[in-house]
CSV table of C-alpha atoms in Angstrom, one decimal:
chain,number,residue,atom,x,y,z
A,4,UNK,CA,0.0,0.0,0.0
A,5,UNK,CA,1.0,2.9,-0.7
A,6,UNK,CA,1.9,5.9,2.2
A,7,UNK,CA,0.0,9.1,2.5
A,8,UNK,CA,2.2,12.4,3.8
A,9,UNK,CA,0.4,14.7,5.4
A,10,UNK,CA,1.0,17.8,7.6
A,11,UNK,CA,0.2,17.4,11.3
A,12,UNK,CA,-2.6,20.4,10.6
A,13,UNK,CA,-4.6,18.1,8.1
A,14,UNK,CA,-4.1,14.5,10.0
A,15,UNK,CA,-6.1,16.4,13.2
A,16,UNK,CA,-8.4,17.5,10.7
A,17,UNK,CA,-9.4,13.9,9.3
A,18,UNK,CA,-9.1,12.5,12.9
A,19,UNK,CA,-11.4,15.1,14.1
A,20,UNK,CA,-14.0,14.2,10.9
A,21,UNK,CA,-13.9,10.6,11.4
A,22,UNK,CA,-14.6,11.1,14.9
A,23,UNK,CA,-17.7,13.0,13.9
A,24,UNK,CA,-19.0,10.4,11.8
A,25,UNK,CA,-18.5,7.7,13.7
A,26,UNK,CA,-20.1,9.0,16.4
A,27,UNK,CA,-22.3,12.5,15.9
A,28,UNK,CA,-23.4,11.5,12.0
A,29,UNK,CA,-23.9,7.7,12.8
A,30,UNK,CA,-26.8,8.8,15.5
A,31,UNK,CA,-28.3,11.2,13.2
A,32,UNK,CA,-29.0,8.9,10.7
A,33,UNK,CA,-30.0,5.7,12.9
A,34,UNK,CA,-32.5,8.2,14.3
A,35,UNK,CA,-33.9,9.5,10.5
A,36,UNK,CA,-33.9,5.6,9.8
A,37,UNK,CA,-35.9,5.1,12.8
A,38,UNK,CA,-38.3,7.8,12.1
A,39,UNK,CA,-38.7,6.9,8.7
A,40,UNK,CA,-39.6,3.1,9.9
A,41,UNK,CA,-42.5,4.3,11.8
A,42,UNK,CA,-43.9,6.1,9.0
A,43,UNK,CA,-45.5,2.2,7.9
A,44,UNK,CA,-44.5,0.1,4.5
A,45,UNK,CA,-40.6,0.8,4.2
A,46,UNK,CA,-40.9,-1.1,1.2
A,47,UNK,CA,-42.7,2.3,-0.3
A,48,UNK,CA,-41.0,4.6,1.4
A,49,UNK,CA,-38.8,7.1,0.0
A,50,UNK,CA,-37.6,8.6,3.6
A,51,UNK,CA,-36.3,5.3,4.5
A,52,UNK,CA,-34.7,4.9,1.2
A,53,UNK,CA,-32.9,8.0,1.6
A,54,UNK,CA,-31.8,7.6,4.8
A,55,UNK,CA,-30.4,4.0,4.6
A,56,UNK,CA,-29.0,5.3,1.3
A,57,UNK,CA,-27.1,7.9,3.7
A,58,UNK,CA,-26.0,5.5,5.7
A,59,UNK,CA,-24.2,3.6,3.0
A,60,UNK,CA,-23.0,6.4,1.8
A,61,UNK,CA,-21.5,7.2,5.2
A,62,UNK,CA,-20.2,4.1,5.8
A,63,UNK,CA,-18.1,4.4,2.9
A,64,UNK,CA,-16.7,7.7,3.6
A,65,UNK,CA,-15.9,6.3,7.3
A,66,UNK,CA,-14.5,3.2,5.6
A,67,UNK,CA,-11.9,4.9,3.1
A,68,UNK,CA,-11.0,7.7,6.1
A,69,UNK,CA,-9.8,5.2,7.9
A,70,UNK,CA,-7.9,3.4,5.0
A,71,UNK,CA,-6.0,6.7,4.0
A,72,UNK,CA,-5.0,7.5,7.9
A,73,UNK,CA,-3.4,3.8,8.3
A,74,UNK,CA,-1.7,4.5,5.6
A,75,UNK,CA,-0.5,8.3,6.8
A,76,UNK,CA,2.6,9.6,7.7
A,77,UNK,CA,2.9,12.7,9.3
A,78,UNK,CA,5.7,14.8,7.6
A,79,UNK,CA,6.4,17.9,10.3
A,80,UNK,CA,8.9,20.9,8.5
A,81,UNK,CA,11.1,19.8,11.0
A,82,UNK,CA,11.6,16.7,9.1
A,83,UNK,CA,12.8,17.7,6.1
A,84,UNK,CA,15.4,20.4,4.4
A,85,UNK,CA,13.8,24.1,4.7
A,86,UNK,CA,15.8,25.1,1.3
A,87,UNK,CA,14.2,22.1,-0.6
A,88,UNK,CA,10.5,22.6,-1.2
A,89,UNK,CA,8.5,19.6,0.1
A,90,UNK,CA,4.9,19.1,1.4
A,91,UNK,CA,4.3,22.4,3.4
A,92,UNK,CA,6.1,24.6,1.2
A,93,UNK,CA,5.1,27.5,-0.3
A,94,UNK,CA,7.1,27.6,-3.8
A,95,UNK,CA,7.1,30.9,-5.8
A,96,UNK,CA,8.1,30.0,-9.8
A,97,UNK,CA,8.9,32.2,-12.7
A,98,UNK,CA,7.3,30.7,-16.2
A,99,UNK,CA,10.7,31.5,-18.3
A,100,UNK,CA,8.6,31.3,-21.6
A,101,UNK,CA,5.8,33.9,-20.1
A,102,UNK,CA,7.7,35.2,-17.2
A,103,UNK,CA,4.9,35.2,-15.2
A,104,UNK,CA,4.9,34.0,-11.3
A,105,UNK,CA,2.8,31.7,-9.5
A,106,UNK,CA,3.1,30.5,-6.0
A,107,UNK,CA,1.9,27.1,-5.0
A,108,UNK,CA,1.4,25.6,-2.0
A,109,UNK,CA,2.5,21.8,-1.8
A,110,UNK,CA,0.2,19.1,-0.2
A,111,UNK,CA,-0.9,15.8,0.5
A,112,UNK,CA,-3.7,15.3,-2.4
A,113,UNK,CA,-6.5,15.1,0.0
A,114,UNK,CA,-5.3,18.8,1.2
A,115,UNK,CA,-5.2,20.1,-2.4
A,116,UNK,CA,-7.2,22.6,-3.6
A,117,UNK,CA,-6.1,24.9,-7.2
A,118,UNK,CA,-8.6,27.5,-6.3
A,119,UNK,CA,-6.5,28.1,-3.2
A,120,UNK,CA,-2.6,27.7,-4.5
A,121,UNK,CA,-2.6,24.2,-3.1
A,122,UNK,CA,-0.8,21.3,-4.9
A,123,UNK,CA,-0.8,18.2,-4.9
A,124,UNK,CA,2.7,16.5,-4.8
A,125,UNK,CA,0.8,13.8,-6.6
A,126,UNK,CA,-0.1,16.7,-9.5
A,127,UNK,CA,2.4,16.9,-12.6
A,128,UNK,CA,3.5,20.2,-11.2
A,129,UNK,CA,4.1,19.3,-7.6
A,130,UNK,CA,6.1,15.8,-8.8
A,131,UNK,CA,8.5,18.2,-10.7
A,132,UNK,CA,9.3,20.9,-7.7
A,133,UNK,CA,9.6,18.2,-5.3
A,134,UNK,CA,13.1,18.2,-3.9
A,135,UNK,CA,13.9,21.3,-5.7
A,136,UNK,CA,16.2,24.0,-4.2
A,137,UNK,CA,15.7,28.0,-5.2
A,138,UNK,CA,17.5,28.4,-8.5
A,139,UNK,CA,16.6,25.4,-9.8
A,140,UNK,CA,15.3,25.2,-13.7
A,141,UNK,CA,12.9,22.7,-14.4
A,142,UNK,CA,11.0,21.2,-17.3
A,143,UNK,CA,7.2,20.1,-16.5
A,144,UNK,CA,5.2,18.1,-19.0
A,145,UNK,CA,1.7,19.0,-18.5
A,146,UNK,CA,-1.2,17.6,-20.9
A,147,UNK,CA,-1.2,20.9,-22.6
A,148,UNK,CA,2.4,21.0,-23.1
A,149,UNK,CA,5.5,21.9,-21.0
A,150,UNK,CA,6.2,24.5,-18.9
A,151,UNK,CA,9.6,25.9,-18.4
A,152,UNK,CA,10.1,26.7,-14.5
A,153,UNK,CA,12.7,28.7,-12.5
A,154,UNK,CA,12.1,28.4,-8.5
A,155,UNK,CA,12.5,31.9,-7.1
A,156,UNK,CA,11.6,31.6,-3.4
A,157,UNK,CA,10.9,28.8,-1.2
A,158,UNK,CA,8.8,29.3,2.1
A,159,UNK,CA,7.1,27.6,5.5
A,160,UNK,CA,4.8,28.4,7.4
């Protein structure tokens, strides 16, 4: 199986989530199934239907949370190089063919979000700055073509 790195930050996060919906979520719903059972025939009833459909649903989100966290390890800054931009970096980039600059924030996938700045290390571009140091030039193949990096700047929080 393959590991998961995530940031301290975002394992709490998914700890505290599963926690909710093993516990807070599962009672909610037993409690909709319930009330939907008394309502007579569950074999018409589109209540019940929902609700055990919920609870699937539920049970498969609690099922795969728990997967991706046995397969976590927690990657801290102080594990790693702070000139080398790894997950938790911030890593400002010059486009030498456009010279424009982006930033991007690097991440576990289940932290990344584009809209954001956050990468996935897992993404094309995140692959390619991984273990970079400022100054590095790098090509990137990207499905619309490549992009021609320099790293300017390399940040933690």
């Amino acid at each position: 199986m393959k590991k998961i790195i995530l940031t301290q930050k975002k394992y709490d996060e998914m700890l505290k989530e599963l926690e909710y919906l093993k516990t807070t979520r599962r009672r909610e719903l037993s409690k909709e199934i319930g009330i939907a059972r008394e309502k007579g025939d569950i074999s018409e009833n589109a209540e019940y239907d929902a609700a055990k459909d919920a609870q699937g649903m539920l049970e498969k989100r609690i099922s795969e949370m728990e997967e991706k966290l046995s397969r976590a390890t927690v990657m801290e800054n102080v594990d790693i190089a702070s000139d080398k931009a790894y997950i938790g970096a911030t890593v400002k980039v010059k486009d030498l063919d456009s010279g424009d600059e982006s930033s991007y924030i690097l991440t576990a996938e289940e932290e990344a979000d584009f809209k954001e700045g956050k990468i996935s290390v897992d993404s094309p571009i995140g692959k390619a700055l991984l273990g970079h140091k400022v100054g590095d030039s790098i090509k990137i193949q990207i499905p619309a073509g490549i992009l021609d990096y320099k790293i300017l700047k390399i940040t933690r929080e």
